[in-house]
Amino acid sequence: MTSLNFIHPPDFKNITKNKKIEQAPLPKRAILHLSQHAGAPSEPAVNAGDSVKTGSLIAHAKGFISANLHSSISGRVIAIEESPHPIIGISKAIIVESDGQDTKASLDSIPAKDVSALSKEEIAALIREAGIVGMGGAAFPLSVKLNPPPAKKINTLIINGAECEPFLTCDHRLMLEKPKEIILGAQLMAKVLGVKDIIIGIEENKLDAIENIKSALFRIKDENCRINMVNLKTRYPQGGEKQLIETLLDKEVPSGGLPLDIGVVVNNVQTVFAVYEAVYLRKPLYERVITVSGSFPSIAKNILTRIGTPIKDILDYCGLSPKAGVYKIIMGGPMMGVAQFNLNAPVIKGTSGILALDKKFKVKEEELGCIRCSRCIEACPLGLMPCAIGLSVKKERFDIAGSYDPLDCIECGSCSFVCPSKIPLVQLIKLAKLKIKRR
Ligand code: SF4
Ligand code: SF4
């Protein structure tokens, strides 16, 4: 059983919400991981010594749940080797050294023609070829989401503009600066899925984006589908797929199920924008907008950066001083992001932000025992029992932990945030998920 539980952490979005998207410099070296999406790592299509262009295919999707990978700069492949990864520690990557030219390659499998004349199969092929994955964080290959089993009839496409994670404003800026492109991308997705209803959900703390999208909708008509813009209350984790579906459609995704089980596909606005670029501009996914923010307002920016750019290069460009007093660097937001231990790890397709935090963000109190206050249960948007899962994991009773449905956890971090005993519940639940999946 689910329940619509939400929390209200401070959002810190004022730091960057008025920062226009600026182009970050090209990295001297791009570290392009073969694992930067859900599913099987992609398979290299190049060797060390090969010349590549920006947008050249350098690794193929391997299997059904996988994604193509393209070079984000032009230059030469200097190695295919283990390299720091921002989420999984270390993993194989194709390293490309820049020639400084940024010579472009483009998607060319479908002959150039008017986009309105493209069939849904041709649009799907361009999306697959472009290596697009969910850019809200989960990095699930989009071509798989857009190709549901024949028995699953999809009737609604939801465009997720909630961006509920504190600090992050990259989606907000994209909706302000590229509203027309987002709508055109959504229409392409709807054509592939054969759906007539698109809902765009945006939180009310982004009223300017709501107005922008509304006025773009007024200008771009599509007789084949209805697009409905819905204002969402500002609360966390509003942008989780299951929460968004429940808020917008009053429908519940069954435990262990997927949105497509109830006829829904959800995609983040950056993913939709990437679809626009793939189909209208024949551009593979090799760059994305990220927010750089945290405790040091002088470094705050929204930047369009190449995938594979090391975190260190980004922080240098934003002007983070080595003497600034950084306590922690996080990739992503503070609730769901991952602390970084090696700043040579690069931006990947699912990276939404980089936060530099000072000691004010350090959890000061020591972890205490559970006082059975049930706050974690009240906060969980999935109606889970985080305390029971956490306690079982601490006792290494993964069999008991498994009986509390930890695999349904979306790792939103709300339980850890509210726990007065500072128990790292989300980390314990992640461990439970890992152990249960391995069995
Ligand atoms: S991290 Fe998981 S268990 Fe904790 S509140 Fe979020 S969904 Fe619930
Ligand atoms: S919030 Fe913390 S202290 Fe309260 S029941 Fe949950 S785990 Fe125990």
CSV table of C-alpha atoms and ligand atoms in Angstrom, one decimal:
chain,number,residue,atom,x,y,z
A,1,MET,CA,0.0,0.0,0.0
A,2,THR,CA,1.4,3.4,-0.9
A,3,SER,CA,0.6,6.7,0.7
A,4,LEU,CA,1.4,10.3,-0.4
A,5,ASN,CA,3.9,11.2,2.3
A,6,PHE,CA,6.2,14.1,1.6
A,7,ILE,CA,8.7,16.3,3.4
A,8,HIS,CA,9.8,19.9,3.0
A,9,PRO,CA,13.6,20.2,3.2
A,10,PRO,CA,15.0,23.7,2.6
A,11,ASP,CA,15.4,24.0,-1.2
A,12,PHE,CA,18.4,26.4,-1.7
A,13,LYS,CA,17.3,27.0,-5.2
A,14,ASN,CA,17.7,30.8,-5.0
A,15,ILE,CA,21.4,30.3,-5.4
A,16,THR,CA,21.2,29.3,-9.0
A,17,LYS,CA,17.7,29.7,-10.3
A,18,ASN,CA,18.5,33.0,-12.0
A,19,LYS,CA,21.8,31.7,-13.5
A,20,LYS,CA,21.4,31.4,-17.2
A,21,ILE,CA,22.8,28.2,-18.8
A,22,GLU,CA,26.4,28.9,-20.0
A,23,GLN,CA,28.6,26.7,-22.1
A,24,ALA,CA,31.5,25.1,-20.1
A,25,PRO,CA,34.8,24.8,-21.9
A,26,LEU,CA,35.7,21.6,-23.7
A,27,PRO,CA,37.6,19.1,-21.4
A,28,LYS,CA,41.2,18.3,-22.5
A,29,ARG,CA,40.3,14.7,-21.8
A,30,ALA,CA,36.9,13.1,-21.8
A,31,ILE,CA,36.4,10.0,-19.6
A,32,LEU,CA,33.5,8.1,-21.2
A,33,HIS,CA,32.3,5.2,-19.1
A,34,LEU,CA,30.8,2.2,-20.7
A,35,SER,CA,28.5,1.9,-17.7
A,36,GLN,CA,26.5,5.1,-17.4
A,37,HIS,CA,23.0,3.7,-17.8
A,38,ALA,CA,20.9,1.0,-16.3
A,39,GLY,CA,21.5,-2.4,-17.8
A,40,ALA,CA,24.5,-3.9,-19.6
A,41,PRO,CA,27.6,-1.7,-20.2
A,42,SER,CA,28.0,-0.7,-23.8
A,43,GLU,CA,30.6,-2.5,-26.0
A,44,PRO,CA,33.6,-0.5,-27.4
A,45,ALA,CA,33.5,0.2,-31.1
A,46,VAL,CA,36.9,1.9,-31.2
A,47,ASN,CA,40.4,1.1,-30.3
A,48,ALA,CA,43.2,3.1,-28.7
A,49,GLY,CA,44.8,5.3,-31.4
A,50,ASP,CA,41.5,5.8,-33.3
A,51,SER,CA,40.5,9.3,-34.3
A,52,VAL,CA,37.0,10.4,-33.3
A,53,LYS,CA,34.7,13.3,-33.8
A,54,THR,CA,32.3,15.0,-31.4
A,55,GLY,CA,29.3,12.7,-31.6
A,56,SER,CA,31.1,9.7,-33.2
A,57,LEU,CA,29.7,6.4,-31.9
A,58,ILE,CA,32.4,4.9,-29.7
A,59,ALA,CA,30.5,2.0,-28.0
A,60,HIS,CA,27.4,0.0,-29.0
A,61,ALA,CA,24.5,-0.9,-26.8
A,62,LYS,CA,25.0,-4.5,-25.8
A,63,GLY,CA,21.7,-6.3,-25.3
A,64,PHE,CA,18.2,-5.0,-25.0
A,65,ILE,CA,18.7,-2.9,-21.8
A,66,SER,CA,21.8,-0.9,-22.8
A,67,ALA,CA,22.6,2.3,-24.7
A,68,ASN,CA,25.0,3.6,-27.3
A,69,LEU,CA,27.8,5.9,-26.3
A,70,HIS,CA,29.3,8.8,-28.3
A,71,SER,CA,32.4,10.8,-28.0
A,72,SER,CA,31.8,14.2,-26.4
A,73,ILE,CA,34.9,15.8,-28.0
A,74,SER,CA,36.9,15.3,-31.2
A,75,GLY,CA,40.4,13.9,-30.9
A,76,ARG,CA,42.1,10.6,-30.4
A,77,VAL,CA,41.2,7.6,-28.2
A,78,ILE,CA,44.2,7.2,-25.9
A,79,ALA,CA,43.1,4.3,-23.8
A,80,ILE,CA,40.2,2.0,-22.8
A,81,GLU,CA,40.9,1.3,-19.2
A,82,GLU,CA,39.5,1.3,-15.6
A,83,SER,CA,38.9,4.8,-14.4
A,84,PRO,CA,37.1,6.6,-11.5
A,85,HIS,CA,33.3,6.4,-11.8
A,86,PRO,CA,31.1,8.8,-9.8
A,87,ILE,CA,28.6,6.2,-8.7
A,88,ILE,CA,30.1,2.7,-8.8
A,89,GLY,CA,33.7,3.6,-7.8
A,90,ILE,CA,35.7,2.3,-10.7
A,91,SER,CA,34.7,1.1,-14.1
A,92,LYS,CA,36.0,0.7,-17.7
A,93,ALA,CA,36.0,3.9,-19.8
A,94,ILE,CA,37.1,5.1,-23.2
A,95,ILE,CA,39.5,8.0,-22.7
A,96,VAL,CA,39.5,10.6,-25.5
A,97,GLU,CA,42.2,13.3,-25.7
A,98,SER,CA,40.9,16.5,-27.3
A,99,ASP,CA,42.3,18.0,-30.5
A,100,GLY,CA,40.7,21.3,-29.5
A,101,GLN,CA,38.7,21.4,-32.8
A,102,ASP,CA,35.3,20.0,-31.7
A,103,THR,CA,34.7,18.6,-35.2
A,104,LYS,CA,31.1,17.3,-35.2
A,105,ALA,CA,29.7,14.0,-36.4
A,106,SER,CA,25.9,13.5,-36.5
A,107,LEU,CA,23.3,10.8,-36.6
A,108,ASP,CA,22.8,9.8,-40.2
A,109,SER,CA,21.1,6.4,-40.4
A,110,ILE,CA,17.8,7.9,-41.5
A,111,PRO,CA,18.0,10.2,-44.6
A,112,ALA,CA,17.4,13.8,-43.8
A,113,LYS,CA,13.7,14.8,-44.3
A,114,ASP,CA,11.0,16.9,-42.8
A,115,VAL,CA,10.5,15.7,-39.1
A,116,SER,CA,6.7,15.6,-39.6
A,117,ALA,CA,7.3,13.0,-42.3
A,118,LEU,CA,9.3,10.7,-40.1
A,119,SER,CA,7.5,7.5,-39.1
A,120,LYS,CA,7.4,6.4,-35.5
A,121,GLU,CA,9.8,3.7,-36.3
A,122,GLU,CA,12.3,6.2,-37.7
A,123,ILE,CA,11.9,8.5,-34.7
A,124,ALA,CA,12.5,5.5,-32.4
A,125,ALA,CA,15.6,4.5,-34.4
A,126,LEU,CA,17.1,8.0,-34.1
A,127,ILE,CA,16.4,8.0,-30.3
A,128,ARG,CA,18.1,4.6,-29.9
A,129,GLU,CA,21.0,5.6,-32.1
A,130,ALA,CA,21.5,8.8,-30.1
A,131,GLY,CA,22.1,6.8,-26.8
A,132,ILE,CA,19.5,8.7,-24.9
A,133,VAL,CA,18.9,7.6,-21.3
A,134,GLY,CA,16.7,9.0,-18.5
A,135,MET,CA,18.5,12.2,-17.5
A,136,GLY,CA,16.7,12.7,-14.2
A,137,GLY,CA,19.1,10.3,-12.5
A,138,ALA,CA,18.0,6.8,-13.1
A,139,ALA,CA,19.6,6.6,-16.6
A,140,PHE,CA,17.3,4.0,-17.9
A,141,PRO,CA,17.7,3.6,-21.7
A,142,LEU,CA,15.0,5.6,-23.3
A,143,SER,CA,14.6,3.3,-26.3
A,144,VAL,CA,13.5,0.5,-23.9
A,145,LYS,CA,10.9,2.8,-22.2
A,146,LEU,CA,9.5,3.7,-25.6
A,147,ASN,CA,9.2,0.1,-26.7
A,148,PRO,CA,6.9,-1.5,-24.1
A,149,PRO,CA,5.8,-5.1,-24.5
A,150,PRO,CA,2.8,-5.4,-26.9
A,151,ALA,CA,0.5,-6.4,-24.0
A,152,LYS,CA,1.1,-3.1,-22.2
A,153,LYS,CA,-1.0,-0.3,-23.8
A,154,ILE,CA,0.4,3.1,-22.9
A,155,ASN,CA,-2.1,5.9,-22.8
A,156,THR,CA,-0.4,8.8,-20.9
A,157,LEU,CA,3.0,10.4,-21.3
A,158,ILE,CA,4.1,12.4,-18.2
A,159,ILE,CA,6.8,15.0,-18.6
A,160,ASN,CA,8.6,15.5,-15.2
A,161,GLY,CA,9.5,19.1,-14.5
A,162,ALA,CA,9.2,18.8,-10.7
A,163,GLU,CA,12.9,19.0,-10.0
A,164,CYS,CA,12.3,18.5,-6.3
A,165,GLU,CA,15.9,17.9,-5.2
A,166,PRO,CA,17.3,20.9,-3.2
A,167,PHE,CA,19.9,23.1,-4.9
A,168,LEU,CA,19.3,21.8,-8.4
A,169,THR,CA,17.9,24.2,-11.0
A,170,CYS,CA,19.2,22.8,-14.3
A,171,ASP,CA,15.7,21.5,-15.4
A,172,HIS,CA,14.2,24.8,-14.3
A,173,ARG,CA,16.6,26.8,-16.5
A,174,LEU,CA,16.0,24.4,-19.4
A,175,MET,CA,12.3,25.0,-19.2
A,176,LEU,CA,12.9,28.7,-19.1
A,177,GLU,CA,15.3,28.8,-22.0
A,178,LYS,CA,14.1,25.9,-24.3
A,179,PRO,CA,10.3,25.5,-23.7
A,180,LYS,CA,9.5,25.1,-27.4
A,181,GLU,CA,12.1,22.4,-27.9
A,182,ILE,CA,10.8,20.5,-24.8
A,183,ILE,CA,7.3,20.5,-26.2
A,184,LEU,CA,8.5,19.3,-29.7
A,185,GLY,CA,10.5,16.5,-28.0
A,186,ALA,CA,7.4,15.5,-26.0
A,187,GLN,CA,5.3,15.3,-29.2
A,188,LEU,CA,7.9,13.1,-30.8
A,189,MET,CA,7.8,10.7,-27.8
A,190,ALA,CA,4.0,10.7,-27.9
A,191,LYS,CA,4.1,9.7,-31.6
A,192,VAL,CA,6.5,6.8,-30.8
A,193,LEU,CA,4.3,5.6,-28.0
A,194,GLY,CA,1.0,6.2,-29.8
A,195,VAL,CA,-0.4,8.2,-26.9
A,196,LYS,CA,-2.9,11.1,-27.2
A,197,ASP,CA,-2.4,12.6,-23.7
A,198,ILE,CA,0.7,14.3,-22.5
A,199,ILE,CA,0.8,15.9,-19.0
A,200,ILE,CA,3.6,18.3,-18.0
A,201,GLY,CA,4.0,18.5,-14.2
A,202,ILE,CA,6.0,21.4,-12.8
A,203,GLU,CA,6.4,22.4,-9.1
A,204,GLU,CA,4.9,25.8,-8.1
A,205,ASN,CA,8.3,27.1,-7.0
A,206,LYS,CA,9.0,27.5,-10.7
A,207,LEU,CA,6.1,29.8,-11.7
A,208,ASP,CA,8.2,31.5,-14.4
A,209,ALA,CA,8.8,28.1,-16.1
A,210,ILE,CA,5.1,27.2,-15.8
A,211,GLU,CA,4.2,30.5,-17.6
A,212,ASN,CA,6.9,29.9,-20.2
A,213,ILE,CA,5.7,26.4,-21.0
A,214,LYS,CA,2.1,27.5,-21.1
A,215,SER,CA,2.8,30.3,-23.6
A,216,ALA,CA,4.9,27.9,-25.8
A,217,LEU,CA,2.0,25.5,-25.7
A,218,PHE,CA,-0.3,28.2,-26.9
A,219,ARG,CA,2.0,28.7,-30.0
A,220,ILE,CA,2.7,25.0,-30.8
A,221,LYS,CA,-0.5,23.1,-31.6
A,222,ASP,CA,-0.6,19.4,-32.2
A,223,GLU,CA,-3.8,17.9,-33.5
A,224,ASN,CA,-2.7,14.4,-32.7
A,225,CYS,CA,-2.4,14.8,-28.9
A,226,ARG,CA,-3.6,16.9,-26.0
A,227,ILE,CA,-1.0,18.5,-23.8
A,228,ASN,CA,-2.0,19.5,-20.3
A,229,MET,CA,0.2,21.6,-18.0
A,230,VAL,CA,-0.3,20.9,-14.3
A,231,ASN,CA,1.1,23.0,-11.4
A,232,LEU,CA,2.4,20.7,-8.6
A,233,LYS,CA,2.7,21.5,-4.9
A,234,THR,CA,6.4,22.0,-3.8
A,235,ARG,CA,7.3,19.0,-1.7
A,236,TYR,CA,9.8,16.2,-1.7
A,237,PRO,CA,10.0,13.7,-3.5
A,238,GLN,CA,7.4,15.1,-5.8
A,239,GLY,CA,9.6,14.1,-8.8
A,240,GLY,CA,9.7,10.4,-8.1
A,241,GLU,CA,7.9,8.6,-11.0
A,242,LYS,CA,5.5,6.8,-8.7
A,243,GLN,CA,4.7,9.9,-6.7
A,244,LEU,CA,4.1,12.0,-9.8
A,245,ILE,CA,1.8,9.4,-11.2
A,246,GLU,CA,-0.2,9.2,-8.0
A,247,THR,CA,-0.4,13.0,-7.8
A,248,LEU,CA,-1.3,13.6,-11.4
A,249,LEU,CA,-3.5,10.5,-12.2
A,250,ASP,CA,-4.5,9.2,-8.8
A,251,LYS,CA,-3.2,5.8,-9.9
A,252,GLU,CA,-0.9,3.6,-8.0
A,253,VAL,CA,2.0,1.6,-9.6
A,254,PRO,CA,1.8,-1.9,-8.0
A,255,SER,CA,4.6,-3.0,-5.7
A,256,GLY,CA,7.5,-4.4,-7.8
A,257,GLY,CA,5.8,-3.0,-10.9
A,258,LEU,CA,6.6,-0.2,-13.4
A,259,PRO,CA,4.6,2.8,-14.6
A,260,LEU,CA,4.0,1.0,-17.9
A,261,ASP,CA,2.0,-1.7,-16.0
A,262,ILE,CA,-0.6,1.0,-15.5
A,263,GLY,CA,-0.3,2.5,-19.0
A,264,VAL,CA,2.1,5.4,-18.1
A,265,VAL,CA,5.5,6.5,-19.2
A,266,VAL,CA,7.4,9.3,-17.3
A,267,ASN,CA,10.3,11.2,-18.6
A,268,ASN,CA,12.3,14.1,-17.3
A,269,VAL,CA,12.5,17.4,-19.2
A,270,GLN,CA,16.2,17.0,-20.1
A,271,THR,CA,15.5,13.6,-21.6
A,272,VAL,CA,12.7,15.2,-23.7
A,273,PHE,CA,15.1,17.9,-24.8
A,274,ALA,CA,17.6,15.3,-25.8
A,275,VAL,CA,14.9,13.6,-28.0
A,276,TYR,CA,14.3,17.0,-29.7
A,277,GLU,CA,18.0,17.4,-30.4
A,278,ALA,CA,18.4,13.8,-31.7
A,279,VAL,CA,15.5,14.0,-34.1
A,280,TYR,CA,15.5,17.7,-35.2
A,281,LEU,CA,19.3,18.3,-35.1
A,282,ARG,CA,20.5,14.7,-35.5
A,283,LYS,CA,22.7,15.2,-32.4
A,284,PRO,CA,23.6,12.3,-30.2
A,285,LEU,CA,23.6,12.7,-26.4
A,286,TYR,CA,27.1,14.0,-25.6
A,287,GLU,CA,26.4,17.0,-23.4
A,288,ARG,CA,23.8,18.0,-20.8
A,289,VAL,CA,22.9,20.9,-18.4
A,290,ILE,CA,24.0,20.5,-14.8
A,291,THR,CA,23.8,22.8,-11.7
A,292,VAL,CA,27.0,23.6,-9.8
A,293,SER,CA,26.0,24.9,-6.3
A,294,GLY,CA,26.4,24.4,-2.6
A,295,SER,CA,27.9,26.4,0.2
A,296,PHE,CA,30.0,28.8,-2.0
A,297,PRO,CA,27.7,31.1,-4.0
A,298,SER,CA,30.7,32.4,-6.0
A,299,ILE,CA,30.9,29.1,-7.9
A,300,ALA,CA,27.1,28.7,-8.5
A,301,LYS,CA,26.2,28.2,-12.2
A,302,ASN,CA,24.1,26.3,-14.6
A,303,ILE,CA,26.3,24.9,-17.3
A,304,LEU,CA,26.1,23.0,-20.5
A,305,THR,CA,28.9,20.5,-20.1
A,306,ARG,CA,30.3,17.7,-22.1
A,307,ILE,CA,29.7,14.2,-20.8
A,308,GLY,CA,33.0,12.8,-19.6
A,309,THR,CA,34.3,16.1,-18.2
A,310,PRO,CA,36.1,15.4,-14.9
A,311,ILE,CA,34.4,17.0,-11.8
A,312,LYS,CA,37.7,18.7,-11.0
A,313,ASP,CA,37.7,20.5,-14.4
A,314,ILE,CA,34.2,21.7,-13.7
A,315,LEU,CA,35.0,23.0,-10.2
A,316,ASP,CA,38.1,24.7,-11.6
A,317,TYR,CA,36.1,26.4,-14.3
A,318,CYS,CA,33.5,27.6,-11.7
A,319,GLY,CA,36.3,29.0,-9.6
A,320,LEU,CA,36.3,26.8,-6.5
A,321,SER,CA,39.4,27.7,-4.5
A,322,PRO,CA,41.4,24.8,-2.9
A,323,LYS,CA,41.3,26.9,0.3
A,324,ALA,CA,37.5,27.3,0.3
A,325,GLY,CA,37.0,24.8,3.1
A,326,VAL,CA,35.1,22.1,1.2
A,327,TYR,CA,33.8,19.4,3.5
A,328,LYS,CA,32.1,17.2,0.8
A,329,ILE,CA,31.6,17.1,-3.0
A,330,ILE,CA,28.3,15.5,-4.0
A,331,MET,CA,27.3,14.4,-7.5
A,332,GLY,CA,23.5,15.1,-7.8
A,333,GLY,CA,21.4,16.6,-5.1
A,334,PRO,CA,21.8,16.4,-1.3
A,335,MET,CA,19.0,13.9,-0.8
A,336,MET,CA,19.8,11.3,-3.5
A,337,GLY,CA,23.3,12.3,-4.7
A,338,VAL,CA,26.5,10.4,-4.1
A,339,ALA,CA,29.5,11.8,-2.2
A,340,GLN,CA,32.7,11.9,-4.4
A,341,PHE,CA,36.1,10.7,-3.3
A,342,ASN,CA,38.0,11.1,-6.6
A,343,LEU,CA,37.5,14.4,-8.5
A,344,ASN,CA,38.8,12.7,-11.6
A,345,ALA,CA,35.5,11.0,-11.9
A,346,PRO,CA,33.5,12.5,-14.8
A,347,VAL,CA,30.0,13.8,-15.5
A,348,ILE,CA,27.9,11.0,-16.8
A,349,LYS,CA,24.5,11.1,-18.7
A,350,GLY,CA,22.5,11.0,-15.4
A,351,THR,CA,24.5,13.7,-13.6
A,352,SER,CA,22.2,16.6,-12.7
A,353,GLY,CA,24.5,18.6,-10.5
A,354,ILE,CA,27.7,19.0,-8.5
A,355,LEU,CA,27.5,20.4,-5.0
A,356,ALA,CA,30.5,21.7,-3.0
A,357,LEU,CA,29.4,21.7,0.7
A,358,ASP,CA,31.2,23.1,3.7
A,359,LYS,CA,31.1,21.8,7.3
A,360,LYS,CA,27.7,23.4,8.0
A,361,PHE,CA,26.3,20.4,6.1
A,362,LYS,CA,28.2,17.8,8.3
A,363,VAL,CA,25.9,15.7,10.4
A,364,LYS,CA,27.1,16.7,13.8
A,365,GLU,CA,25.3,14.3,16.1
A,366,GLU,CA,26.4,10.8,16.6
A,367,GLU,CA,24.2,8.0,15.5
A,368,LEU,CA,21.9,6.8,18.3
A,369,GLY,CA,19.6,3.9,18.8
A,370,CYS,CA,16.1,3.8,17.3
A,371,ILE,CA,13.6,5.4,19.6
A,372,ARG,CA,10.6,3.9,17.7
A,373,CYS,CA,9.2,7.4,16.9
A,374,SER,CA,7.9,6.2,13.5
A,375,ARG,CA,8.9,9.5,11.8
A,376,CYS,CA,10.7,7.5,9.1
A,377,ILE,CA,7.5,5.6,8.3
A,378,GLU,CA,5.5,8.8,8.2
A,379,ALA,CA,8.0,10.3,5.8
A,380,CYS,CA,8.3,7.4,3.4
A,381,PRO,CA,6.5,8.2,0.1
A,382,LEU,CA,6.2,4.5,-0.6
A,383,GLY,CA,4.6,3.6,2.8
A,384,LEU,CA,7.6,1.4,3.7
A,385,MET,CA,9.0,0.7,7.2
A,386,PRO,CA,12.6,2.1,6.9
A,387,CYS,CA,13.3,1.5,10.6
A,388,ALA,CA,12.4,-2.2,10.3
A,389,ILE,CA,14.5,-2.7,7.2
A,390,GLY,CA,17.4,-0.8,8.8
A,391,LEU,CA,17.3,-2.7,12.0
A,392,SER,CA,17.2,-6.1,10.2
A,393,VAL,CA,20.2,-5.1,8.0
A,394,LYS,CA,22.2,-4.1,11.1
A,395,LYS,CA,21.6,-7.6,12.4
A,396,GLU,CA,22.5,-9.0,9.0
A,397,ARG,CA,19.0,-10.5,8.8
A,398,PHE,CA,18.5,-9.9,5.1
A,399,ASP,CA,15.8,-12.5,5.0
A,400,ILE,CA,13.7,-10.3,7.4
A,401,ALA,CA,14.7,-7.1,5.7
A,402,GLY,CA,13.5,-8.6,2.4
A,403,SER,CA,10.0,-9.2,3.9
A,404,TYR,CA,9.6,-5.4,4.2
A,405,ASP,CA,9.8,-4.8,0.4
A,406,PRO,CA,13.1,-2.8,0.3
A,407,LEU,CA,13.2,-3.2,-3.5
A,408,ASP,CA,10.3,-0.8,-3.8
A,409,CYS,CA,12.5,1.9,-2.1
A,410,ILE,CA,13.3,4.8,-4.5
A,411,GLU,CA,16.3,5.9,-2.4
A,412,CYS,CA,14.8,9.4,-1.9
A,413,GLY,CA,16.5,9.8,1.5
A,414,SER,CA,13.4,11.2,3.3
A,415,CYS,CA,13.7,8.6,6.1
A,416,SER,CA,17.3,9.5,6.8
A,417,PHE,CA,16.5,13.2,6.7
A,418,VAL,CA,13.8,13.0,9.4
A,419,CYS,CA,15.4,10.4,11.7
A,420,PRO,CA,16.1,12.1,15.1
A,421,SER,CA,18.7,9.3,15.9
A,422,LYS,CA,20.7,10.1,12.7
A,423,ILE,CA,20.5,6.4,11.6
A,424,PRO,CA,21.7,6.2,8.0
A,425,LEU,CA,18.6,4.4,6.9
A,426,VAL,CA,18.9,4.9,3.2
A,427,GLN,CA,22.4,3.5,3.2
A,428,LEU,CA,21.1,0.4,5.1
A,429,ILE,CA,18.3,0.0,2.7
A,430,LYS,CA,20.6,0.3,-0.3
A,431,LEU,CA,22.7,-2.5,1.3
A,432,ALA,CA,19.5,-4.6,1.7
A,433,LYS,CA,18.6,-4.1,-1.9
A,434,LEU,CA,22.1,-5.1,-3.1
A,435,LYS,CA,22.1,-8.3,-1.0
A,436,ILE,CA,18.6,-9.3,-2.0
A,437,LYS,CA,19.3,-8.8,-5.7
A,438,ARG,CA,22.5,-10.9,-5.5
A,439,ARG,CA,20.6,-13.9,-4.1
B,1,SF4,S1,14.7,6.2,1.0
B,1,SF4,FE1,13.3,4.5,0.6
B,1,SF4,S2,12.6,3.8,2.6
B,1,SF4,FE2,13.5,5.8,2.9
B,1,SF4,S3,11.8,7.3,2.7
B,1,SF4,FE3,12.7,7.1,0.6
B,1,SF4,S4,11.5,5.4,-0.4
B,1,SF4,FE4,11.1,5.3,1.8
B,2,SF4,S1,12.9,7.8,12.5
B,2,SF4,FE1,14.8,6.9,13.3
B,2,SF4,S2,14.4,6.7,15.5
B,2,SF4,FE2,12.4,7.1,14.6
B,2,SF4,S3,11.6,5.0,14.2
B,2,SF4,FE3,12.6,5.6,12.3
B,2,SF4,S4,14.7,4.7,12.6
B,2,SF4,FE4,13.7,4.8,14.6
